[in-house]
Coordinates of C-alpha atoms in Angstrom, one line a residue:
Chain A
X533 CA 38.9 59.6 -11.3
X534 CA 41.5 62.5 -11.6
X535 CA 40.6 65.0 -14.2
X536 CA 43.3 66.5 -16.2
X537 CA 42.5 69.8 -16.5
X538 CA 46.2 71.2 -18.2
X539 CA 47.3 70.3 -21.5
X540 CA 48.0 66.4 -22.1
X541 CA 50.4 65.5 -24.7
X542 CA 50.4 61.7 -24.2
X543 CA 47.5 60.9 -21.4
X544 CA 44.4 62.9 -21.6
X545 CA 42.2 62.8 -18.4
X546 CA 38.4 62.6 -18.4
X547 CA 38.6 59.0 -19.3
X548 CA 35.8 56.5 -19.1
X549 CA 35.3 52.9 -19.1
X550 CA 32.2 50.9 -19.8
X551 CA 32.1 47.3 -19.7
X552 CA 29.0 45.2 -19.6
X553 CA 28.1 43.3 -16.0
X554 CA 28.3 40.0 -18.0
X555 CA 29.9 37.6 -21.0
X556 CA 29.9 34.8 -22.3
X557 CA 32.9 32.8 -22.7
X558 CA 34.7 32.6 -26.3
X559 CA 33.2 35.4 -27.8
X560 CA 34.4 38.7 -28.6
X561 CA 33.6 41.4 -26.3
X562 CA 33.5 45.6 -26.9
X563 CA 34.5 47.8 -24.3
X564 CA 33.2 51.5 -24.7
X565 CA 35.5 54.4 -24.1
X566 CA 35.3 58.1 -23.4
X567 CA 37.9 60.9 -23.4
X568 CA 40.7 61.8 -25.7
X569 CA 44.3 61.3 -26.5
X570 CA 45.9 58.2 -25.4
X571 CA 45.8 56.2 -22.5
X572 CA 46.9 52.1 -21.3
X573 CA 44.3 49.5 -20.7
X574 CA 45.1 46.4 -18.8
X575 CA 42.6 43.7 -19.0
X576 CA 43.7 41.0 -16.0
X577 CA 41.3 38.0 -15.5
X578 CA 41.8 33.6 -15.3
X579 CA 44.7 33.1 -17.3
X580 CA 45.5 36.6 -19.0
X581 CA 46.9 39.4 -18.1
X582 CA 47.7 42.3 -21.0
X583 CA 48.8 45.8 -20.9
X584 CA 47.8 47.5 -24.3
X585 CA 47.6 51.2 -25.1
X586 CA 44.8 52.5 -26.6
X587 CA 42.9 55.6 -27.9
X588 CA 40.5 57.0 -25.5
X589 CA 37.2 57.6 -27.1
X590 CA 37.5 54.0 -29.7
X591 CA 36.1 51.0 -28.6
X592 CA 38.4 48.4 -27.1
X593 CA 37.7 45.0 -28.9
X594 CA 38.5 41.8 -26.7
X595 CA 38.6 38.7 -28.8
X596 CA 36.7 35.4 -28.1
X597 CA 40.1 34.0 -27.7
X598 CA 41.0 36.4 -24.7
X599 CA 37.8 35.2 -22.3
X600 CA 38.0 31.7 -23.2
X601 CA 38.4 30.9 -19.3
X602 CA 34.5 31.8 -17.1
X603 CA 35.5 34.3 -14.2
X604 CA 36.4 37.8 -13.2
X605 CA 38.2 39.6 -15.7
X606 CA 39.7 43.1 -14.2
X607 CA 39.7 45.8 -16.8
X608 CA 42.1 49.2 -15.8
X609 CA 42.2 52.3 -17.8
X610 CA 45.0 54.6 -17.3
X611 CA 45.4 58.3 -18.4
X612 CA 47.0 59.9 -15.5
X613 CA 44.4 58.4 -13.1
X614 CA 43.2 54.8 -13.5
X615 CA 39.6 53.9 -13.7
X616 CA 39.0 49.9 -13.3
X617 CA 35.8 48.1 -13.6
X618 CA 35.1 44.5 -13.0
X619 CA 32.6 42.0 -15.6
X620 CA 32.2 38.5 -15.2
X621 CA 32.9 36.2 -18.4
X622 CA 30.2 33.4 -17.5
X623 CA 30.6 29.7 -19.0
X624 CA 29.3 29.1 -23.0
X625 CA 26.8 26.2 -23.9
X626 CA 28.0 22.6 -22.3
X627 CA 29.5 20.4 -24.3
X628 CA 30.9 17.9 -22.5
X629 CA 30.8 15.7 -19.2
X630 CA 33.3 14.4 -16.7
X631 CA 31.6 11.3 -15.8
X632 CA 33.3 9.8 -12.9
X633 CA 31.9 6.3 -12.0
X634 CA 32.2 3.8 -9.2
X635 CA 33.9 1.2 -9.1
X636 CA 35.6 -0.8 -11.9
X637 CA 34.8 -4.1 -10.6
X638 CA 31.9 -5.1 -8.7
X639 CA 29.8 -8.2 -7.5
X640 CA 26.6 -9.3 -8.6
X641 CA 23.6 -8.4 -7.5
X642 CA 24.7 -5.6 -5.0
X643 CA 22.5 -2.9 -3.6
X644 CA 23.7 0.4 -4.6
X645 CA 27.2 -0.8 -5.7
X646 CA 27.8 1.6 -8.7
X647 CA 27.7 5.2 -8.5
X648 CA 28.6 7.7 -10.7
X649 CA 28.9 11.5 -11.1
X650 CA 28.8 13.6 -13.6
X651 CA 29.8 17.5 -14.1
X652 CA 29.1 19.2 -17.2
X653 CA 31.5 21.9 -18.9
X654 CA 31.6 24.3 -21.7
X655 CA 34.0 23.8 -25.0
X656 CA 36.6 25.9 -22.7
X657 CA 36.0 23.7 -19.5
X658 CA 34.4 25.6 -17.8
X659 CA 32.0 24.2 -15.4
X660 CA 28.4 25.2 -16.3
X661 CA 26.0 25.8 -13.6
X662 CA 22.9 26.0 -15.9
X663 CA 20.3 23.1 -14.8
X664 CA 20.7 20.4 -17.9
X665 CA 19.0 16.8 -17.9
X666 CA 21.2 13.7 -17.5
X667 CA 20.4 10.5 -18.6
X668 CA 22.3 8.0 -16.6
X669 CA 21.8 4.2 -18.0
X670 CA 23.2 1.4 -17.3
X671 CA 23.3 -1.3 -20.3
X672 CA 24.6 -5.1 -20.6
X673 CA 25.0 -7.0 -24.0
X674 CA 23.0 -4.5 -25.5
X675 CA 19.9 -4.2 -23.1
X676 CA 19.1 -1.4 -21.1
X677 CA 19.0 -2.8 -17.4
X678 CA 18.2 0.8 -15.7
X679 CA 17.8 4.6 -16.6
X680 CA 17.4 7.5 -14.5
X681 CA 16.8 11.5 -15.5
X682 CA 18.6 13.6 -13.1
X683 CA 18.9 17.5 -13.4
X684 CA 22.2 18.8 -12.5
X685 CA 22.4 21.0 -9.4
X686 CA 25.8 23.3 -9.4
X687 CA 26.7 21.7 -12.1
X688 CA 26.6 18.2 -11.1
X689 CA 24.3 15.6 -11.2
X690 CA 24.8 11.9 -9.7
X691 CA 23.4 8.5 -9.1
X692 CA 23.3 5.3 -7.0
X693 CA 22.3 2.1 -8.6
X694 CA 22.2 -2.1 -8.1
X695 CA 24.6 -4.1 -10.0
X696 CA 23.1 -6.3 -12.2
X697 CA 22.9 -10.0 -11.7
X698 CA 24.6 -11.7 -14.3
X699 CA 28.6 -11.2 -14.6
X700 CA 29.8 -9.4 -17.3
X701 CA 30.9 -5.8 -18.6
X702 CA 28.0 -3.2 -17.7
X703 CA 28.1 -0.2 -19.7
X704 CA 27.1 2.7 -17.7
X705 CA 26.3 6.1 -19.7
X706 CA 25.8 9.3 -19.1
X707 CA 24.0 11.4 -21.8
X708 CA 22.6 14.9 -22.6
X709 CA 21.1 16.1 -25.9
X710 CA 23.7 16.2 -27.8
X711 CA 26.8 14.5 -26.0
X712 CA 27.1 11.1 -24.4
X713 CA 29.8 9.9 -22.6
X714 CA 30.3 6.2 -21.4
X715 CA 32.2 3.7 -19.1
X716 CA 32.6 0.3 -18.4
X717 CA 31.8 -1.6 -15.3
X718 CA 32.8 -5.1 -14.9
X719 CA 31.2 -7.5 -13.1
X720 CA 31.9 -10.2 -11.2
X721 CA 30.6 -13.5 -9.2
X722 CA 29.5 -12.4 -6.3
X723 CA 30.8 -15.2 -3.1
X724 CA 30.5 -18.7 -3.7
X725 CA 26.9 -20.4 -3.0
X726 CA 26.8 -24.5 -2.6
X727 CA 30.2 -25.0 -2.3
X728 CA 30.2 -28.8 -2.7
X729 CA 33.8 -30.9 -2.6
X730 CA 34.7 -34.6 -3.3
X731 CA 37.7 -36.4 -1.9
X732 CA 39.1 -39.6 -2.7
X733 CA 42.1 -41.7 -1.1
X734 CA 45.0 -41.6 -3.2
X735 CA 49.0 -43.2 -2.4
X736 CA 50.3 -39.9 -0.9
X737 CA 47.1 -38.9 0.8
X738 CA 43.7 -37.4 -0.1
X739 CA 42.9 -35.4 -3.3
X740 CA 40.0 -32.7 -3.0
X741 CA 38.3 -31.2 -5.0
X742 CA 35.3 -28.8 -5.5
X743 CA 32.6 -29.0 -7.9
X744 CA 32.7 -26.0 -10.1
X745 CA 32.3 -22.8 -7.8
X746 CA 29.5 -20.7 -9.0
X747 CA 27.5 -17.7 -6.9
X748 CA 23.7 -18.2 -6.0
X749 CA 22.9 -16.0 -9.6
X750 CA 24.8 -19.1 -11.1
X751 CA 28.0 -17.5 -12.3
X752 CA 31.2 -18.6 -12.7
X753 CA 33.2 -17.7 -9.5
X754 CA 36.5 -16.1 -10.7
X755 CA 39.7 -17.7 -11.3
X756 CA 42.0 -16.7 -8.2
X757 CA 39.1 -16.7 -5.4
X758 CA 41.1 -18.7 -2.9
X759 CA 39.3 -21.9 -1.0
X760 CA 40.2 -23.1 1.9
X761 CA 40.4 -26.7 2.8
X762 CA 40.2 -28.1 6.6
X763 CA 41.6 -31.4 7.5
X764 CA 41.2 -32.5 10.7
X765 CA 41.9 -36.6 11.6
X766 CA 43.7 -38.4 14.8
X767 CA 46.9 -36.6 13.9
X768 CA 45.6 -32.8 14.0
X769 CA 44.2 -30.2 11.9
X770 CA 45.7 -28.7 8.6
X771 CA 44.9 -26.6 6.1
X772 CA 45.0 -25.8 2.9
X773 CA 44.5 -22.9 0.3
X774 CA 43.9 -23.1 -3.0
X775 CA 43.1 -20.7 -5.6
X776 CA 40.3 -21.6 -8.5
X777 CA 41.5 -22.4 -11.2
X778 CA 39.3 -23.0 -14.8
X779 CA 36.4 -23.4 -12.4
X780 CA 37.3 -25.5 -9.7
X781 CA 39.9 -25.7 -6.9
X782 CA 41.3 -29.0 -5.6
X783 CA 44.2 -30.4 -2.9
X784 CA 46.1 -32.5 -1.9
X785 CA 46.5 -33.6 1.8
X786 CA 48.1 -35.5 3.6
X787 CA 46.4 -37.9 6.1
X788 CA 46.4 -41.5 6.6
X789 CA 43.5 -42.3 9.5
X790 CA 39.8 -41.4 9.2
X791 CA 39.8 -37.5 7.9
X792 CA 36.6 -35.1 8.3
X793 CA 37.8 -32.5 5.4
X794 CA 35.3 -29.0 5.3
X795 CA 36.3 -26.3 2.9
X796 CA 34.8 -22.5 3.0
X797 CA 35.5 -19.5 0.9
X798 CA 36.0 -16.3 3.1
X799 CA 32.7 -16.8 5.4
X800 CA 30.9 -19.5 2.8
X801 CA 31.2 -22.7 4.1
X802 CA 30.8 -25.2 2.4
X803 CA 30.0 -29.4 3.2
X804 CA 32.1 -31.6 5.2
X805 CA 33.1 -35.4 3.8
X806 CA 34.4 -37.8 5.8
X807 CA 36.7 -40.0 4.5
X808 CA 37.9 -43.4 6.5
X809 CA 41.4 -44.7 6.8
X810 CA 43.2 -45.5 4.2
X811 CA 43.2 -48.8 2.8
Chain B
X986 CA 26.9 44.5 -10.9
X987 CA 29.3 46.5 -12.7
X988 CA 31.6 47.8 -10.0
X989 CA 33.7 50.8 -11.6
X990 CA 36.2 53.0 -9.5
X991 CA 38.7 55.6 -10.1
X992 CA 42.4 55.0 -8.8
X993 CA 45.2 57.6 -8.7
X994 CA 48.8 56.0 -10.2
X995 CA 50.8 55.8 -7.0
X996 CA 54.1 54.0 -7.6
X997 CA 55.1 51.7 -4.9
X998 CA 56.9 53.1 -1.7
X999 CA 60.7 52.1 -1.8
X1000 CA 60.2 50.5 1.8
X1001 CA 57.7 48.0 0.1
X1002 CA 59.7 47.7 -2.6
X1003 CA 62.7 46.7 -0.9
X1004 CA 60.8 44.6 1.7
X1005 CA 58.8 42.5 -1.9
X1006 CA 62.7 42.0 -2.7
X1007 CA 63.5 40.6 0.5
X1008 CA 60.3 38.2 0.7
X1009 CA 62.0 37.0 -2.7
X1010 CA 64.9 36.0 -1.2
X1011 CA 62.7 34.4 1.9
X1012 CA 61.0 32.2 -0.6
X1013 CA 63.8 31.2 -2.3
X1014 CA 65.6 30.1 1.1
X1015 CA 62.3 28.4 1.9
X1016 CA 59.6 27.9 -0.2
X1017 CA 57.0 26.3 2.6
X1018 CA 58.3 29.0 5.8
X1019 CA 55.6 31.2 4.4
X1020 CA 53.0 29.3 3.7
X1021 CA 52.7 28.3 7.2
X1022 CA 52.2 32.4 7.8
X1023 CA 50.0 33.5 5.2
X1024 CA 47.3 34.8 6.9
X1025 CA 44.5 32.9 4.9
X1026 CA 41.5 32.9 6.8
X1027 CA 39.3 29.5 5.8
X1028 CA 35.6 28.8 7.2
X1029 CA 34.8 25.6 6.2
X1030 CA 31.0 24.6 6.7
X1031 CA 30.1 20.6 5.6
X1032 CA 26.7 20.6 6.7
X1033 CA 24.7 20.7 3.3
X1034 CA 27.0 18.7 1.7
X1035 CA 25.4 15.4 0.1
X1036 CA 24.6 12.9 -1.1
X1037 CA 27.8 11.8 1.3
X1038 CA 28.7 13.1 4.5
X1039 CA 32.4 14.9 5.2
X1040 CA 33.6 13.2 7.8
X1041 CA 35.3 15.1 10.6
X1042 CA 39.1 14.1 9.2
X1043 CA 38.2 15.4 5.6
X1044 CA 37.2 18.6 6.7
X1045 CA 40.4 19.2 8.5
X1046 CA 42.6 18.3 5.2
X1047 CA 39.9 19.9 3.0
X1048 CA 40.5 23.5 4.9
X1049 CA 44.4 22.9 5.3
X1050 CA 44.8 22.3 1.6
X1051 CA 42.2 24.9 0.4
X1052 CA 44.0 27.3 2.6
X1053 CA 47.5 26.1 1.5
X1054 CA 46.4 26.8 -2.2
X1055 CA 45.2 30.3 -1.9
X1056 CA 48.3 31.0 -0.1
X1057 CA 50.3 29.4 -3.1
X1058 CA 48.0 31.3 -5.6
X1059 CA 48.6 34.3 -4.1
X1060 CA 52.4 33.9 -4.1
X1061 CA 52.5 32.6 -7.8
X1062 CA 50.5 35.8 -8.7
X1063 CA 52.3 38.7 -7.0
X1064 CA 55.9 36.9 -7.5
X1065 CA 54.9 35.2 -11.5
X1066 CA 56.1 32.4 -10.1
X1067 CA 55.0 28.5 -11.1
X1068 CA 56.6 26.8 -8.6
X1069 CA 54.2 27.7 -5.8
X1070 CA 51.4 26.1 -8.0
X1071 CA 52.7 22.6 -8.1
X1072 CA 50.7 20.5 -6.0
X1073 CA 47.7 22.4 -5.0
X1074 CA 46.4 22.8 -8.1
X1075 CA 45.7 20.0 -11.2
X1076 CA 43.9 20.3 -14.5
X1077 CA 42.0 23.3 -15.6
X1078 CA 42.7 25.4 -12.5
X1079 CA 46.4 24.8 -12.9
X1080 CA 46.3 25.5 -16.5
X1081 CA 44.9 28.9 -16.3
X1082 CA 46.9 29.8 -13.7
X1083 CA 50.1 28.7 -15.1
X1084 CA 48.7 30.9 -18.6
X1085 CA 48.1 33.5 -16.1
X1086 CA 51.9 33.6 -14.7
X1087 CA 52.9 33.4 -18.3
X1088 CA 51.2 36.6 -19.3
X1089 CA 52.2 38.7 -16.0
X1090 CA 55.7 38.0 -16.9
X1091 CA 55.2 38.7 -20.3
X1092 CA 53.7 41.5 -19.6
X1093 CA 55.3 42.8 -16.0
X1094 CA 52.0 42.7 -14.4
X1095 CA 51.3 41.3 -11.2
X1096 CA 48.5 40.8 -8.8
X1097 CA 48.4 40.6 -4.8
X1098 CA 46.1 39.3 -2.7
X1099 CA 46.5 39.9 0.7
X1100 CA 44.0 39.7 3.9
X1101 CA 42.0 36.9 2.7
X1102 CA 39.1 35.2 4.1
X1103 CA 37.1 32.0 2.4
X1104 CA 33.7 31.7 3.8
X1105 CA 33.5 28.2 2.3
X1106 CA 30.4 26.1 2.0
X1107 CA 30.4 22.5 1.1
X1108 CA 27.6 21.6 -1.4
X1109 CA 28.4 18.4 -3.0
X1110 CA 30.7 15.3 -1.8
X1111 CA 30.5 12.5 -4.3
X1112 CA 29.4 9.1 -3.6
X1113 CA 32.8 7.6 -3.2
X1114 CA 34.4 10.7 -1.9
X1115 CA 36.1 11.2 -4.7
X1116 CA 35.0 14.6 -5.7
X1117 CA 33.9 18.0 -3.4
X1118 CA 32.5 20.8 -4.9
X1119 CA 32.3 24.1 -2.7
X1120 CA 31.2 27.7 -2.7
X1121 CA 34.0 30.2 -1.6
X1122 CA 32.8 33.6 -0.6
X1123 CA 36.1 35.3 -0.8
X1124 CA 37.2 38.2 0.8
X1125 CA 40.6 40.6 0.1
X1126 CA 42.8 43.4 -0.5
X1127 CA 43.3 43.0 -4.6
X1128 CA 46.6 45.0 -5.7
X1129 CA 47.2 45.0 -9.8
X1130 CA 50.5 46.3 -10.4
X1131 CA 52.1 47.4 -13.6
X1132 CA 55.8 47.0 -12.5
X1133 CA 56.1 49.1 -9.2
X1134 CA 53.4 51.3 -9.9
X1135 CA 49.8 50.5 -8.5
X1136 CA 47.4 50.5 -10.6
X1137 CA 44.3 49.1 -9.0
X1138 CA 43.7 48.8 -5.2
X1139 CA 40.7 47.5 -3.3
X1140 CA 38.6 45.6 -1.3
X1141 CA 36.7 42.8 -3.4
X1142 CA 34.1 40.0 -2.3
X1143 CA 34.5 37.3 -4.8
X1144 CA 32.0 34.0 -5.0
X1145 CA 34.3 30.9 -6.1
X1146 CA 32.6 27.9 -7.2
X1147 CA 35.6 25.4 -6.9
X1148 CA 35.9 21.7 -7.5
X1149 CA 38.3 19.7 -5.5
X1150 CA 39.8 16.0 -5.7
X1151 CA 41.8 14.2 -3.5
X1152 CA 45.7 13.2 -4.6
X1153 CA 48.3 11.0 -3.4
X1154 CA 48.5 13.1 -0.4
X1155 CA 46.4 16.5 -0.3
X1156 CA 43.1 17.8 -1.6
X1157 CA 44.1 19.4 -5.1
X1158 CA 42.0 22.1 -6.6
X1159 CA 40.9 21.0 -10.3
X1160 CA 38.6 24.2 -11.0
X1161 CA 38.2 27.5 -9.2
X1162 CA 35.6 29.3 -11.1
X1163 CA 34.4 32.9 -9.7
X1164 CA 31.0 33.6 -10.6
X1165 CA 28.4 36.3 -10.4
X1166 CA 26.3 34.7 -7.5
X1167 CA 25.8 31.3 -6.5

């Protein structure tokens, strides 16, 4: 600090700066001053930066809307010499989370399929780093199929959990006190169980078809899972693949001697028919 | 703490003057050229991190791109400058930061950060990867300028608590948050 000893018309020495080691976010702030005449205060901190000149001596009031963002904040008084003193504007109350959850489709009846994190921020989001409780549920049609209490650590709390075993949207939530925040899963058949076809000699060849596809929780196997269908007669092996469609997937082949036809979906397999030559 | 210190108004020397000028001109011949000199000094430790483990090819990308974001922070803050910003930073940190350009222009302030090192620490990787929070203890020479003129100057040890997420191509930083102590 550089006292000023001779006579000052504009900066007057002997200033002082007092700011407080901590504040909360949003609110208005007083900075206490000592010295005379007139000096320039810079306030520099996340997302502001100001030069303002001031009377040495009056209080400098910073408003709410100046420490909106939680950090260091820089404060420089300058009459001649410069005096700076560092505070720390520390998030307000949370208010919100970002729930981030894992993932948006998912068999059945997994083991620790969904996940989901969750952060927690102020009305200025800012991340707050106080401990807070999160209830993470997960729901379905209205019932609550699983709920877990976890504290946040840093500011973030998380969680692991099975899928449920019947298809269908699963809402997964994430709640405090006062704010909740939700997302939708969906779920899905998991593979095909009992895959069971039929085949019948028709005038171009053979027809397959499967019984309707369903998983070993008895859901519908989605539209678009591809089956595969194996020929193999005297004349070689071929194959088809066919997606389900409305429940069921069929094909048509083309073979004319006695046919063993098999059919799988990725590694389900299913039966085998044998079919004899055509009559 | 309340750190408070006394700094005597020194304007700039017309040598470092003329060579800020110059690095102008450098970045605007080649924006990258200096980020690949910056000097940034990252630690990055990825042993407490849970409840998922940083595998070794993360960590790599994690310190290049937290390194190349500091270096890109740095130049957007001592030049007011946005275009350094763009891609290193998203959401809420790139917000502020882009208010923060805004005001040092508006108000012909500038910061520089130079002789940086992160002592970063890992503490949370998200089941799925998709979310890394860490703890920066930073380390560097903080110059506030008012035009040419110095008006702050010293050595500061900063704790970051800083959110990351990975984008198309790089880790981005979505928060960087200095706090009191971790």
């Amino acid at each position: 600090m550089m006292l000023c000893t001779a006579v000052c018309p504009v900066f007057c020495g002997a200033q002082q700066l007092q700011v407080p080691a901590s504040a909360v976010a949003g609110q208005d702030l007083n900075l206490t001053t000592a010295g005379s005449g007139r000096g320039s205060f810079y306030l520099l901190g996340p997302g502001i930066s100001r030069k303002t000149e001031v009377d040495l001596g009056e209080p400098i009031d910073l408003a709410g809307q100046d420490l909106r963002n939680a950090g260091e904040y820089t404060a420089v008084l300058c009459a001649g010499s410069c005096q700076s003193a560092r505070f720390f504007v520390i998030a307000a109350k949370p208010s919100s989370l970002t729930f981030l959850v894992h993932p948006s489709r998912v068999p059945v009846a997994q083991g620790d399929a969904i996940s989901g994190v969750a952060f927690s921020f102020d009305p200025y989001h800012n991340l707050t780093r106080s401990p807070l409780n999160i209830r993470f549920q997960l729901g379905f049609k209205g019932t609550a199929l699983w709920a877990r209490t976890v504290r946040t650590q840093n500011g973030v709390a998380w969680f692991r959990a099975n899928s449920w075993k019947s298809a269908g949207p699963v809402q997964v939530a994430a709640s405090s006190d006062q704010f909740s925040t939700t997302r939708v899963v969906q779920q899905v058949a998991s593979d095909p169980c009992n895959l069971r076809i039929t085949g019948q000699h028709t005038r171009t060849g053979i027809l397959v078809q499967t019984e309707p596809v369903h998983d070993c929780a008895g859901n519908v196997v989605s539209d678009g899972t591809v089956i595969t269908f194996t020929a193999t007669g005297a004349d070689g092996k071929a194959t088809v693949d066919a997606p389900i469609k409305q429940g069921v997937a069929s094909a048509q082949m083309k073979s004319a001697g006695p046919t063993v036809i098999s059919v799988a979906s990725g590694v389900v397999m299913g039966n085998e028919i044998h079919l004899g030559a055509q009559p | 703490m309340i750190m408070i210190r006394s700094f005597k108004l020194s304007p700039v020397p017309s040598t470092i003057a003329l060579l800020a000028g110059l690095s102008i001109c450098i970045l605007a011949a080649g924006p990258n050229a200096r980020a690949a000199n910056s000097g940034v000094q990252v630690q990055l430790d990825v042993k407490q991190a849970a409840p998922r483990q940083v595998e070794a090819l993360t960590v790599r990308g994690v310190a290049r791109d937290y390194r190349l974001a500091w270096t890109s922070m740095a130049q957007a803050l001592e030049f007011n400058t946005l275009d350094p910003l763009v891609g290193a930073f998203s959401g809420d940190a790139q917000q502020w930061l882009g208010q923060t350009v805004a005001s040092q222009q508006q108000s012909h302030l500038s910061r520089r950060y130079t002789n940086q090192t992160h002592e970063v620490e890992a503490v949370f990787y998200a089941p799925e990867g998709d979310a890394l929070e860490l703890h920066d203890t930073a380390q560097y020479q903080l110059q506030l300028l008012d035009g040419d003129k110095t008006i702050d100057d010293e050595r500061v040890v900063v704790h970051y608590v800083v959110l990351m997420t990975p984008g198309a191509d790089r880790w981005v930083i979505r928060q960087l948050q200095a706090v009191q102590q971790f």
